[in-house]
Short mmCIF file of C-alpha atoms in Angstrom, two decimals:
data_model
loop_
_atom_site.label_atom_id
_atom_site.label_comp_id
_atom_site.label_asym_id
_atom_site.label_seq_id
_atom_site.Cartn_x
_atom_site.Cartn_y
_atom_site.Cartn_z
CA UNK A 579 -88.36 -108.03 -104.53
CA UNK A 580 -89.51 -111.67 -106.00
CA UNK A 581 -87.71 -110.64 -109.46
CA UNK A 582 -84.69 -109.43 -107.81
CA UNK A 583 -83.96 -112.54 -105.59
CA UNK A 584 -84.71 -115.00 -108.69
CA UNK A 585 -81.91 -112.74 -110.64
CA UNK A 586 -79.63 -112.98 -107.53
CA UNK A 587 -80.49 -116.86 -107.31
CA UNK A 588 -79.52 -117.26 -111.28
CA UNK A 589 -75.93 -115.24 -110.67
CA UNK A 590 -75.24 -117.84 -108.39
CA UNK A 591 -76.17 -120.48 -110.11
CA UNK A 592 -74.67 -119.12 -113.51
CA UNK A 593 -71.28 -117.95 -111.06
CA UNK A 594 -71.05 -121.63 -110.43
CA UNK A 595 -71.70 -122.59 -114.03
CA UNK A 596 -68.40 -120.71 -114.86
CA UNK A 597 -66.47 -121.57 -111.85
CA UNK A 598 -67.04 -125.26 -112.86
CA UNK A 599 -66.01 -124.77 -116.34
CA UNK A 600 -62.75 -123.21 -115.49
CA UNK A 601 -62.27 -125.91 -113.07
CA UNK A 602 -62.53 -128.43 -115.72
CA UNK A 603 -60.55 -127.50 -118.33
CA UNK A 604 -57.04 -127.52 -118.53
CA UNK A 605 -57.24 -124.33 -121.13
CA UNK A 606 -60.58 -122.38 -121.91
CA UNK A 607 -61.75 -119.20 -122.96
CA UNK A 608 -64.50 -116.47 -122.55
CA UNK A 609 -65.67 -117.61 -125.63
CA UNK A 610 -65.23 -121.04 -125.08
CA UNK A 611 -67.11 -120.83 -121.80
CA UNK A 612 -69.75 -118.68 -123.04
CA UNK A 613 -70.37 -121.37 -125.92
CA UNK A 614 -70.35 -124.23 -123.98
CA UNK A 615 -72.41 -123.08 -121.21
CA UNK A 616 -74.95 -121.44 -123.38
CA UNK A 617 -75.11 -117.96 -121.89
CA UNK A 618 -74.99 -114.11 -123.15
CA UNK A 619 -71.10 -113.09 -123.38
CA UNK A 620 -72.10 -110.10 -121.63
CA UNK A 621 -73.12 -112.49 -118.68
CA UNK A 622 -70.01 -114.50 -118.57
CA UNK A 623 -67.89 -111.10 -119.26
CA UNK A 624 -69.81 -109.91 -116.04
CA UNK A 625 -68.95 -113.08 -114.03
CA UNK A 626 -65.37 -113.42 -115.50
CA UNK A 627 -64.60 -110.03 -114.04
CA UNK A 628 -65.55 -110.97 -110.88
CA UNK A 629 -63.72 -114.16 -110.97
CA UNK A 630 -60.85 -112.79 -111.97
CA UNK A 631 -60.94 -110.18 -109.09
CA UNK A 632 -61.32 -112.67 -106.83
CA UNK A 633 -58.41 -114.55 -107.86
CA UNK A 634 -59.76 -117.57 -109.32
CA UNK A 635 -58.34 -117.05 -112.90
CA UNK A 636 -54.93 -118.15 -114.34
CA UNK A 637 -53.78 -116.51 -117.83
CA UNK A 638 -51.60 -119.38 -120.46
CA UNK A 639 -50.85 -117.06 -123.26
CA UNK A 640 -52.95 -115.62 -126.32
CA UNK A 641 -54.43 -118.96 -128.40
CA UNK A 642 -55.37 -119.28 -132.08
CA UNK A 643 -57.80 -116.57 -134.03
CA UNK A 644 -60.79 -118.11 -135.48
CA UNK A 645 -60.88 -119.10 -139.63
CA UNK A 646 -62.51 -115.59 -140.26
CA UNK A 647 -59.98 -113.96 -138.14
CA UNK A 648 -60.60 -111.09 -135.35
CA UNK A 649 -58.58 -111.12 -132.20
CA UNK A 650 -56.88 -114.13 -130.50
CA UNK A 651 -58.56 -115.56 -127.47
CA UNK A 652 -56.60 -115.12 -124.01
CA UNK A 653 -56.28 -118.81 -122.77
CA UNK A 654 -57.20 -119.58 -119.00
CA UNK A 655 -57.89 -122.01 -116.56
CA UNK A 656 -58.98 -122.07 -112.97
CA UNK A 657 -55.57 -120.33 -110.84
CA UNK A 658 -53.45 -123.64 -109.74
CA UNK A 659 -52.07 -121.05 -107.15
CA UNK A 660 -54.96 -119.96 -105.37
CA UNK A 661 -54.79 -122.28 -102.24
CA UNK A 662 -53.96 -125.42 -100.87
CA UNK A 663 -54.76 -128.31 -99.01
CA UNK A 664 -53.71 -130.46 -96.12
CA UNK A 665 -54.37 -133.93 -96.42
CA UNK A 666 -54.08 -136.95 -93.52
CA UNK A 667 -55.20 -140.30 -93.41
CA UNK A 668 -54.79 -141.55 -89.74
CA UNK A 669 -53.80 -145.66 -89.84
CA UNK A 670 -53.45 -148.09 -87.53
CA UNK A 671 -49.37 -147.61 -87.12
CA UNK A 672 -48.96 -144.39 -89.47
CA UNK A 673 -50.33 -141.10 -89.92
CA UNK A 674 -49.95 -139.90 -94.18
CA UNK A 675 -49.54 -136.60 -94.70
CA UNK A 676 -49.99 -134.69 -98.19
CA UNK A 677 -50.43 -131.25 -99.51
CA UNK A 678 -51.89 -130.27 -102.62
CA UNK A 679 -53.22 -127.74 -104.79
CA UNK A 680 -56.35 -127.12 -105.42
CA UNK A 681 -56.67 -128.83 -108.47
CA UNK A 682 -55.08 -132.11 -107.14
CA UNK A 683 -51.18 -131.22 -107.81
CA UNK A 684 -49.57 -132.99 -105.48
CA UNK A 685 -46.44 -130.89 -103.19
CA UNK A 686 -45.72 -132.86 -100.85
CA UNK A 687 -46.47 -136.65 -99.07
CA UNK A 688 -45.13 -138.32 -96.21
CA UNK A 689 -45.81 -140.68 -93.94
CA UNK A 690 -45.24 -140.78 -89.95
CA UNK A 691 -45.14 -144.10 -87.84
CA UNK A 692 -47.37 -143.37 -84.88
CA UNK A 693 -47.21 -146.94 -82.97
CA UNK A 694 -47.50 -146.35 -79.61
CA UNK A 695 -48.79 -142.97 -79.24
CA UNK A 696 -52.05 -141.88 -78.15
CA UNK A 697 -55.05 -140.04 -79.91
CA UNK A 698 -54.00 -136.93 -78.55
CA UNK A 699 -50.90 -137.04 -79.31
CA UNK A 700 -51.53 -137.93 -82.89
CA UNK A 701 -53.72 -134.83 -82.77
CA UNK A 702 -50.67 -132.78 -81.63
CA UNK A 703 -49.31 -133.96 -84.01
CA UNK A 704 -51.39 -133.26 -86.71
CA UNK A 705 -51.42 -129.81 -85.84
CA UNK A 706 -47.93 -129.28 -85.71
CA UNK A 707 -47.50 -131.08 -89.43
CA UNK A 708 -50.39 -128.69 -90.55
CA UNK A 709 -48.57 -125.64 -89.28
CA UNK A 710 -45.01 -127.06 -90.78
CA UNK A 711 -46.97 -127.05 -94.16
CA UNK A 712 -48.00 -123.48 -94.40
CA UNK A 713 -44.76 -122.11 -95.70
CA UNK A 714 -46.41 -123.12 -99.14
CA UNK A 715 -46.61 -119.72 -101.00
CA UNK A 716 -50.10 -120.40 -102.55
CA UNK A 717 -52.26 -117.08 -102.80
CA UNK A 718 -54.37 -117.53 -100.46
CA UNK A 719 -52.61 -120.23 -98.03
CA UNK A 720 -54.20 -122.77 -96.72
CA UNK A 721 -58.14 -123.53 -97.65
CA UNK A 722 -58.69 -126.63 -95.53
CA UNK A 723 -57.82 -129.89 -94.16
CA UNK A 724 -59.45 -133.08 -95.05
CA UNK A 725 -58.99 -136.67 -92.71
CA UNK A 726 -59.70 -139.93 -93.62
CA UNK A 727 -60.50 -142.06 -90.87
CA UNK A 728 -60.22 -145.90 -90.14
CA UNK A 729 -63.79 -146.00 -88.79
CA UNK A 730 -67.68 -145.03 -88.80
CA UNK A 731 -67.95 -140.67 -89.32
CA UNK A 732 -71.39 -138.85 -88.24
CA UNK A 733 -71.53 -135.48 -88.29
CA UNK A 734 -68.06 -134.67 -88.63
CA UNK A 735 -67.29 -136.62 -85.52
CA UNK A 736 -65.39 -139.72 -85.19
CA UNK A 737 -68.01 -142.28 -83.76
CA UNK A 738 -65.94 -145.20 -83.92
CA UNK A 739 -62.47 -146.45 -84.40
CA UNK A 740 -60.63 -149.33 -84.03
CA UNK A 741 -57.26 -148.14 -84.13
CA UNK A 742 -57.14 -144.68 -82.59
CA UNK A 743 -59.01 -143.90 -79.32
CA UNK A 744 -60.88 -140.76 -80.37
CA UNK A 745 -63.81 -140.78 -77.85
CA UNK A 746 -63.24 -137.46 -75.91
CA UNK A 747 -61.66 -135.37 -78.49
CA UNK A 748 -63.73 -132.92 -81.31
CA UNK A 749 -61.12 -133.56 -84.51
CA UNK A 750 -62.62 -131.47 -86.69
CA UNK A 751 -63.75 -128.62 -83.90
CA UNK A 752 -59.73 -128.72 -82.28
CA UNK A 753 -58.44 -128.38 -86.23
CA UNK A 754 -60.96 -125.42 -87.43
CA UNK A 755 -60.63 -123.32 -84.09
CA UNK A 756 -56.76 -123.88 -84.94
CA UNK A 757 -56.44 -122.85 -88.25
CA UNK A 758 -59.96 -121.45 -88.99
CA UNK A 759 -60.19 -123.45 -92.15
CA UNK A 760 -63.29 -125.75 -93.09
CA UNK A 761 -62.21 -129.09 -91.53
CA UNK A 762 -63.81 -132.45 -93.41
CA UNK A 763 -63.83 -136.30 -91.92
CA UNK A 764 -64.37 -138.93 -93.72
CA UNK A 765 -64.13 -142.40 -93.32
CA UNK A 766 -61.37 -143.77 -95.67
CA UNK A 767 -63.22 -145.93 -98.01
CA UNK A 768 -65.24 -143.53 -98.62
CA UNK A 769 -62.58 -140.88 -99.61
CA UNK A 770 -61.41 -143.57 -102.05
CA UNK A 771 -64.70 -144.12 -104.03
CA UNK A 772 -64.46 -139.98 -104.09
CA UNK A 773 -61.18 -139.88 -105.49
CA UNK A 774 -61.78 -142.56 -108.29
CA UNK A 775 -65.00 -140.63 -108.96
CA UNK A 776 -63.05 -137.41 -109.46
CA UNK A 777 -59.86 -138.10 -110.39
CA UNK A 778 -60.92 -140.80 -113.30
CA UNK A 779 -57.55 -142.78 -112.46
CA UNK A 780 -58.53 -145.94 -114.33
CA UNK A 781 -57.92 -147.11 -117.95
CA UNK A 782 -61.04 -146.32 -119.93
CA UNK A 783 -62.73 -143.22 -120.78
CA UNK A 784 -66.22 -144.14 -118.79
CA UNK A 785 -67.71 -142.18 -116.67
CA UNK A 786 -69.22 -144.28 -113.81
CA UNK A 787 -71.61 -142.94 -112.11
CA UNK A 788 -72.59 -146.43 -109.92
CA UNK A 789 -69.31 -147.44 -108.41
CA UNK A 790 -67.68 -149.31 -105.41
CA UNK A 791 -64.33 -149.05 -104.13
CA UNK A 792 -63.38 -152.23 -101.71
CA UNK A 793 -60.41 -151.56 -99.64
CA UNK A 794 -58.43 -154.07 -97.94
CA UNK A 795 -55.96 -152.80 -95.31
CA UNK A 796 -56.04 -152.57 -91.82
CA UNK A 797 -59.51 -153.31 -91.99
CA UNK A 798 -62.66 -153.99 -94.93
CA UNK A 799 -64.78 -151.57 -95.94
CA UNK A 800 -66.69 -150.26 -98.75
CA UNK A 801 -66.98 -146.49 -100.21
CA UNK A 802 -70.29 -146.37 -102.76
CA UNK A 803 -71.21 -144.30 -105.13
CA UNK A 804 -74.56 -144.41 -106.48
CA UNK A 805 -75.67 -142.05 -109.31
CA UNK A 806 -72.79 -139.90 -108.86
CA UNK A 807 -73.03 -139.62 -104.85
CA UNK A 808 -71.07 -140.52 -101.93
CA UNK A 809 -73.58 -142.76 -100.20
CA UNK A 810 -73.40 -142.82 -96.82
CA UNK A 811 -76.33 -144.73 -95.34
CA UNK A 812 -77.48 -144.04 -91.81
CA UNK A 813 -75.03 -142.20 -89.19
CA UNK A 814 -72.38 -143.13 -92.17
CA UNK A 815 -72.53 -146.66 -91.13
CA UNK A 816 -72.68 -147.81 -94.59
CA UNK A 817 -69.80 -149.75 -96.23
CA UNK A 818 -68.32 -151.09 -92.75
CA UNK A 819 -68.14 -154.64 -95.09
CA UNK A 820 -65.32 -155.68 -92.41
CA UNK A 821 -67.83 -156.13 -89.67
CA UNK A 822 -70.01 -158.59 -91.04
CA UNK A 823 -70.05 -162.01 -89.62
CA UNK A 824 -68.66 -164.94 -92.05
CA UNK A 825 -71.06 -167.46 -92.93
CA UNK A 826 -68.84 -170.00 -94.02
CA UNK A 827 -69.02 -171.91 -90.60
CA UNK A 828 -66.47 -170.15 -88.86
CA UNK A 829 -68.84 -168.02 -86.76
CA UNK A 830 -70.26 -171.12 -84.78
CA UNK A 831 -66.78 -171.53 -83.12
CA UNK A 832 -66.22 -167.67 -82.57
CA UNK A 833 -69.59 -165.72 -82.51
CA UNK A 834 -67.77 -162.43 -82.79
CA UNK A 835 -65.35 -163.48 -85.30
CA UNK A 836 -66.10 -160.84 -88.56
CA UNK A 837 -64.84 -160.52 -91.85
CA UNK A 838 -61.47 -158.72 -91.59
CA UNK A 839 -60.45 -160.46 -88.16
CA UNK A 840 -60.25 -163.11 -91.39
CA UNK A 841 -59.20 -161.39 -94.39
CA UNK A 842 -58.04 -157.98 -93.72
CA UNK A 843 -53.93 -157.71 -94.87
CA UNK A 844 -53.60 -156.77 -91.23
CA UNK A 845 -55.46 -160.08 -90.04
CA UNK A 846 -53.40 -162.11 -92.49
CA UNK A 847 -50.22 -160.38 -91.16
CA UNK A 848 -50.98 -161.45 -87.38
CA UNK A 849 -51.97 -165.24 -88.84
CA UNK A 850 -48.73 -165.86 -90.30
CA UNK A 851 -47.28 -164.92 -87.24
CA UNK A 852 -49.25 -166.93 -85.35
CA UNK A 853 -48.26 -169.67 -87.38
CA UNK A 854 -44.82 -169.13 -87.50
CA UNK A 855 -44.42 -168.40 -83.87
CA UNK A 856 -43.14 -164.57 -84.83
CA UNK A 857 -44.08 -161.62 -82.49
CA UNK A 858 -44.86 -159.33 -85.19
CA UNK A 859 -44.86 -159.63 -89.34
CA UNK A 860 -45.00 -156.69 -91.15
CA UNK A 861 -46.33 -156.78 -94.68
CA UNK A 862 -42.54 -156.97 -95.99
CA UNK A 863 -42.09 -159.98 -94.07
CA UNK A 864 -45.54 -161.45 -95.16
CA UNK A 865 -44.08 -160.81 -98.83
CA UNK A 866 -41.02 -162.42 -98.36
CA UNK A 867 -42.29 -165.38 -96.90
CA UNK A 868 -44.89 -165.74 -99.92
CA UNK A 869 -42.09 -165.30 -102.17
CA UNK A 870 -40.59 -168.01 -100.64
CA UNK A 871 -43.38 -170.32 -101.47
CA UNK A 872 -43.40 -170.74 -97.52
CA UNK A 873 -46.50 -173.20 -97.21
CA UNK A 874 -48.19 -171.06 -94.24
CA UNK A 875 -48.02 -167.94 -96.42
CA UNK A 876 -49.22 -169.77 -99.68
CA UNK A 877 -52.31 -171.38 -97.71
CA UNK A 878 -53.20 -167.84 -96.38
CA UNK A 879 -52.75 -166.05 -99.82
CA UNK A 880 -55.06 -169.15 -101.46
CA UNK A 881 -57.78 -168.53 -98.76
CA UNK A 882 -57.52 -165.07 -98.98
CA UNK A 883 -58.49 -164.87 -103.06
CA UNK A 884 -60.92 -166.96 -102.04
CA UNK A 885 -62.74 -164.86 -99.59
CA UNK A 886 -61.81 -161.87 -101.88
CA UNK A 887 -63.84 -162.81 -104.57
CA UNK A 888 -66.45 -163.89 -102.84
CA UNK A 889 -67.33 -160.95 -100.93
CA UNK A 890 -66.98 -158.44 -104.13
CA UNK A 891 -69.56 -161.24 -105.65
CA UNK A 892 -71.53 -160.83 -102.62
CA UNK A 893 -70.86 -156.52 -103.30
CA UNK A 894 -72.38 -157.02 -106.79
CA UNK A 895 -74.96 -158.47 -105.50
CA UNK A 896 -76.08 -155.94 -103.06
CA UNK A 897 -75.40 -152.69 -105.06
CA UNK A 898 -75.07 -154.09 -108.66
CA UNK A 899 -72.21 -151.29 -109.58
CA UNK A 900 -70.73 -150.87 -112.90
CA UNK A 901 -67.65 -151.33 -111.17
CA UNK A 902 -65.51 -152.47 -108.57
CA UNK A 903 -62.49 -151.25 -107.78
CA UNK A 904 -59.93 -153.16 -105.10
CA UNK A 905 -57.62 -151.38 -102.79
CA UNK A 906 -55.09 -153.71 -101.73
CA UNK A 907 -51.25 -153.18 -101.29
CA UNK A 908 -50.67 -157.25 -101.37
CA UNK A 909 -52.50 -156.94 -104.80
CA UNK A 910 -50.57 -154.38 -106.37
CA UNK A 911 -47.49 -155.58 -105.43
CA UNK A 912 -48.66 -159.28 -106.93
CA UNK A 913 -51.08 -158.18 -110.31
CA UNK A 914 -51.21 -162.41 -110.89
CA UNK A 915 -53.58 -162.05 -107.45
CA UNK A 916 -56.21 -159.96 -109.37
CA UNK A 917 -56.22 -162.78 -112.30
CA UNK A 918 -56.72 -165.41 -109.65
CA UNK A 919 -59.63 -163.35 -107.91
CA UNK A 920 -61.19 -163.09 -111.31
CA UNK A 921 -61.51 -166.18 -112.44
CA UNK A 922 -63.46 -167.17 -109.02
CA UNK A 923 -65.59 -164.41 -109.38
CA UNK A 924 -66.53 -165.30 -112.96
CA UNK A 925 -67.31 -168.59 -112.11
CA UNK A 926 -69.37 -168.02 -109.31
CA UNK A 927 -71.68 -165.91 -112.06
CA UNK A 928 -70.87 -166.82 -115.65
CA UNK A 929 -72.66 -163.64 -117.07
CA UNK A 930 -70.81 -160.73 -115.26
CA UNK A 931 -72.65 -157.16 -115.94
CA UNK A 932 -70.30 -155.43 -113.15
CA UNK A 933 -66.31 -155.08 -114.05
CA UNK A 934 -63.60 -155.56 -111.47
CA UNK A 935 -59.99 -154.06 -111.37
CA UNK A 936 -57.21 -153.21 -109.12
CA UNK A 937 -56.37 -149.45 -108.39
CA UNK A 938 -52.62 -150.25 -107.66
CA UNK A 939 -51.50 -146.61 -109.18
CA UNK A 940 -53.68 -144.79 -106.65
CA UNK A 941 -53.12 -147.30 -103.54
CA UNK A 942 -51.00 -145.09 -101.37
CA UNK A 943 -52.75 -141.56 -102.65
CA UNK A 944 -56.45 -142.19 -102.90
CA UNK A 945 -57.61 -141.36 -99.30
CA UNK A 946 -55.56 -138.31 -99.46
CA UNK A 947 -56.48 -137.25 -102.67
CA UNK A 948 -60.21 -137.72 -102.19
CA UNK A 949 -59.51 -135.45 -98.76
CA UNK A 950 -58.89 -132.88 -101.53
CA UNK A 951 -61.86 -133.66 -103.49
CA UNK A 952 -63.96 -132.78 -100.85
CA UNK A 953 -62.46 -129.60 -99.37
CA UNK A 954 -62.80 -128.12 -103.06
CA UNK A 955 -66.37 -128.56 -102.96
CA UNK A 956 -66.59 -127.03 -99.31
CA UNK A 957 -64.17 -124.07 -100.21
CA UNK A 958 -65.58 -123.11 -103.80
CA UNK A 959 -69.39 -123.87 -102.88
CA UNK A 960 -69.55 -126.88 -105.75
CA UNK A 961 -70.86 -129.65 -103.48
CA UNK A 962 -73.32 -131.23 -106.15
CA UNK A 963 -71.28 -130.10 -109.20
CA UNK A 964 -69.17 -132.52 -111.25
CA UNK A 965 -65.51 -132.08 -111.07
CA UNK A 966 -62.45 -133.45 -113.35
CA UNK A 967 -59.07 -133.68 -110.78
CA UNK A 968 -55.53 -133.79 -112.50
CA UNK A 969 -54.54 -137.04 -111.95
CA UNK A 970 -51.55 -137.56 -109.01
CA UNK A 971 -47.91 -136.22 -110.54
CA UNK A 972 -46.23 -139.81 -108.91
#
């Protein structure tokens, strides 16, 4: 009985071993596979079967015979048809949508305004955008729906958000008993470290495996990944940078006052209205108005680098990563804000160990896309395997 579970337990571990190889290559082989992972052909002929069966497999085309000849090698790679995935990231004022395959090919994106309605109805709504989406003719349909959230996640439950008044409703309980699919939440920072992780959309061919993704939107917050791992800290609290009180002085005239009531775009958006004596400036407006070299704007921008670079030094500090990366819409649209952030962060430590860059390319995509990230581990039973993402089709 012992010998026959420990060759059961080795199938499955092997089964994964292949499933992760086919994943990762854009074109591989039995052969190929068989080499690389080290095992028996017969094994991997055994496993490839099975894979096949099950629909995993896509055939390119016949590739080149070896120098001493014999037959040419059928080409795969993992089936880019076998399923998809439904994708939302639920903002303040706007509910993204995206569908993609399996291996990160992107079919669709949109995004809904939602100011003014109510959690529920953004639920509804979700639902009915989930259902519109199924027309994709994938093999298997859909495989599962991932959600970033603006907020703390524990147990697949929304525990807090600012924006979106989720208190009495079960997101992920309403969504599965829907469309019996695995449901995942995640807060949204976190999703981004994941999809930088996976996806490898930066400009060097590193691997980090110690990283931090700061995101600046409605809010602040921090996803971390340490040795490899979505770090989540206790009742996924970590990374909720945005709540942390200023020390600059600020606090001893407003005890509640936290970091991204300061510095968050959305924070800077309501200040230069405040200033200006506007009702409401979107970031367009706050664009045009720095363009403009309109002093109230300028002074905001200045104060904000500021305050950026210090809390990424303060970031470094804490979790020493190998990098940082920024989310920030007002930095991608401006690249000469990164420049400006760097030079304060270099000369607040001279010796810098931990790199810093912008992730403008993935700004709009990266919650989504690490949605996907996570729903292929859930669906294919890879949680703790490493996984190479085609990078988003924009």
């Amino acid at each position: 009985m012992a010998k026959s579970m420990n060759q059961d337990v080795m199938r499955a571990t092997n089964r994964k071993l292949v499933l992760q190889h086919l994943f990762n290559h854009p074109q591989t082989s039995q052969v190929d596979i068989a080499n690389s992972l080290q095992l028996h052909k017969s094994t991997i002929s055994s496993i490839y079967r099975e894979l096949e069966e099950e629909g995993y497999i896509e055939e390119l085309g016949q590739g080149e015979s070896t120098n001493v000849g014999g037959r040419r090698p059928m080409l795969v790679t993992f089936n880019r048809q076998f399923g998809h995935v439904v994708d939302f990231d639920m903002g303040r004022h706007h509910l993204r949508v995206m569908v993609t395959r399996l291996n990160g090919d992107i079919l669709e994106y949109t995004s809904i305004n939602t100011r003014d309605m109510t959690g529920r109805e953004i639920v509804e709504l979700m639902k009915a955008e989930t259902k519109k989406h199924d027309g994709y003719k994938t093999n298997n349909g859909l495989m599962g729906i991932a959600v970033a959230v603006h907020g703390v996640v524990f147990g697949n439950r929304v525990m807090y958000s600012p924006f979106i008044d989720l208190s009495t409703i079960d997101l992920a309980a309403e969504l599965k008993s829907e469309f019996d699919v695995p449901v995942i939440l995640e807060n949204e920072a976190n999703l981004s470290a994941v999809y930088l992780r996976d996806f490898h959309d930066y400009d060097t061919e590193a691997n980090f495996s110690n990283m931090i993704s700061v995101n600046i939107h409605n809010g602040i917050g921090l996803g971390v990944i340490i040795d490899g791992q979505l770090y989540r800290g206790f009742q996924g609290q970590a990374g909720e940078l945005g709540h942390s009180v200023p020390v600059d002085g600020r606090s001893t005239t407003n005890a509640s006052a936290r970091l991204e009531d300061l510095y968050s775009e959305d924070a800077l958006f309501e200040r230069l209205a405040e200033k200006k004596q506007i009702e409401y400036i979107d970031r367009q407006g706050f664009m045009e108005f720095y363009a403009q070299r309109d002093s109230c704007a300028v002074a905001l921008v200045d104060e904000w680098v500021i305050a950026t670079a210090q809390i990424i030094f303060n970031t470094v500090q804490q979790y020493a990563p190998e990098v940082v990366f920024i989310h920030s819409r007002i930095m991608s649209l401006n690249a000469d804000l990164l420049q400006r952030v760097l030079v304060i962060y270099e000369s607040l430590q001279p010796y810098v160990a931990s790199q810093v860059a912008i992730s403008s390319s993935s700004v709009e995509y990266a919650t989504l896309l690490g949605g996907t990230a996570q729903i292929v581990r859930e669906v294919l039973d890879l949680q703790t395997h490493a996984l190479s993402f085609r990078k988003p089709n924009k």
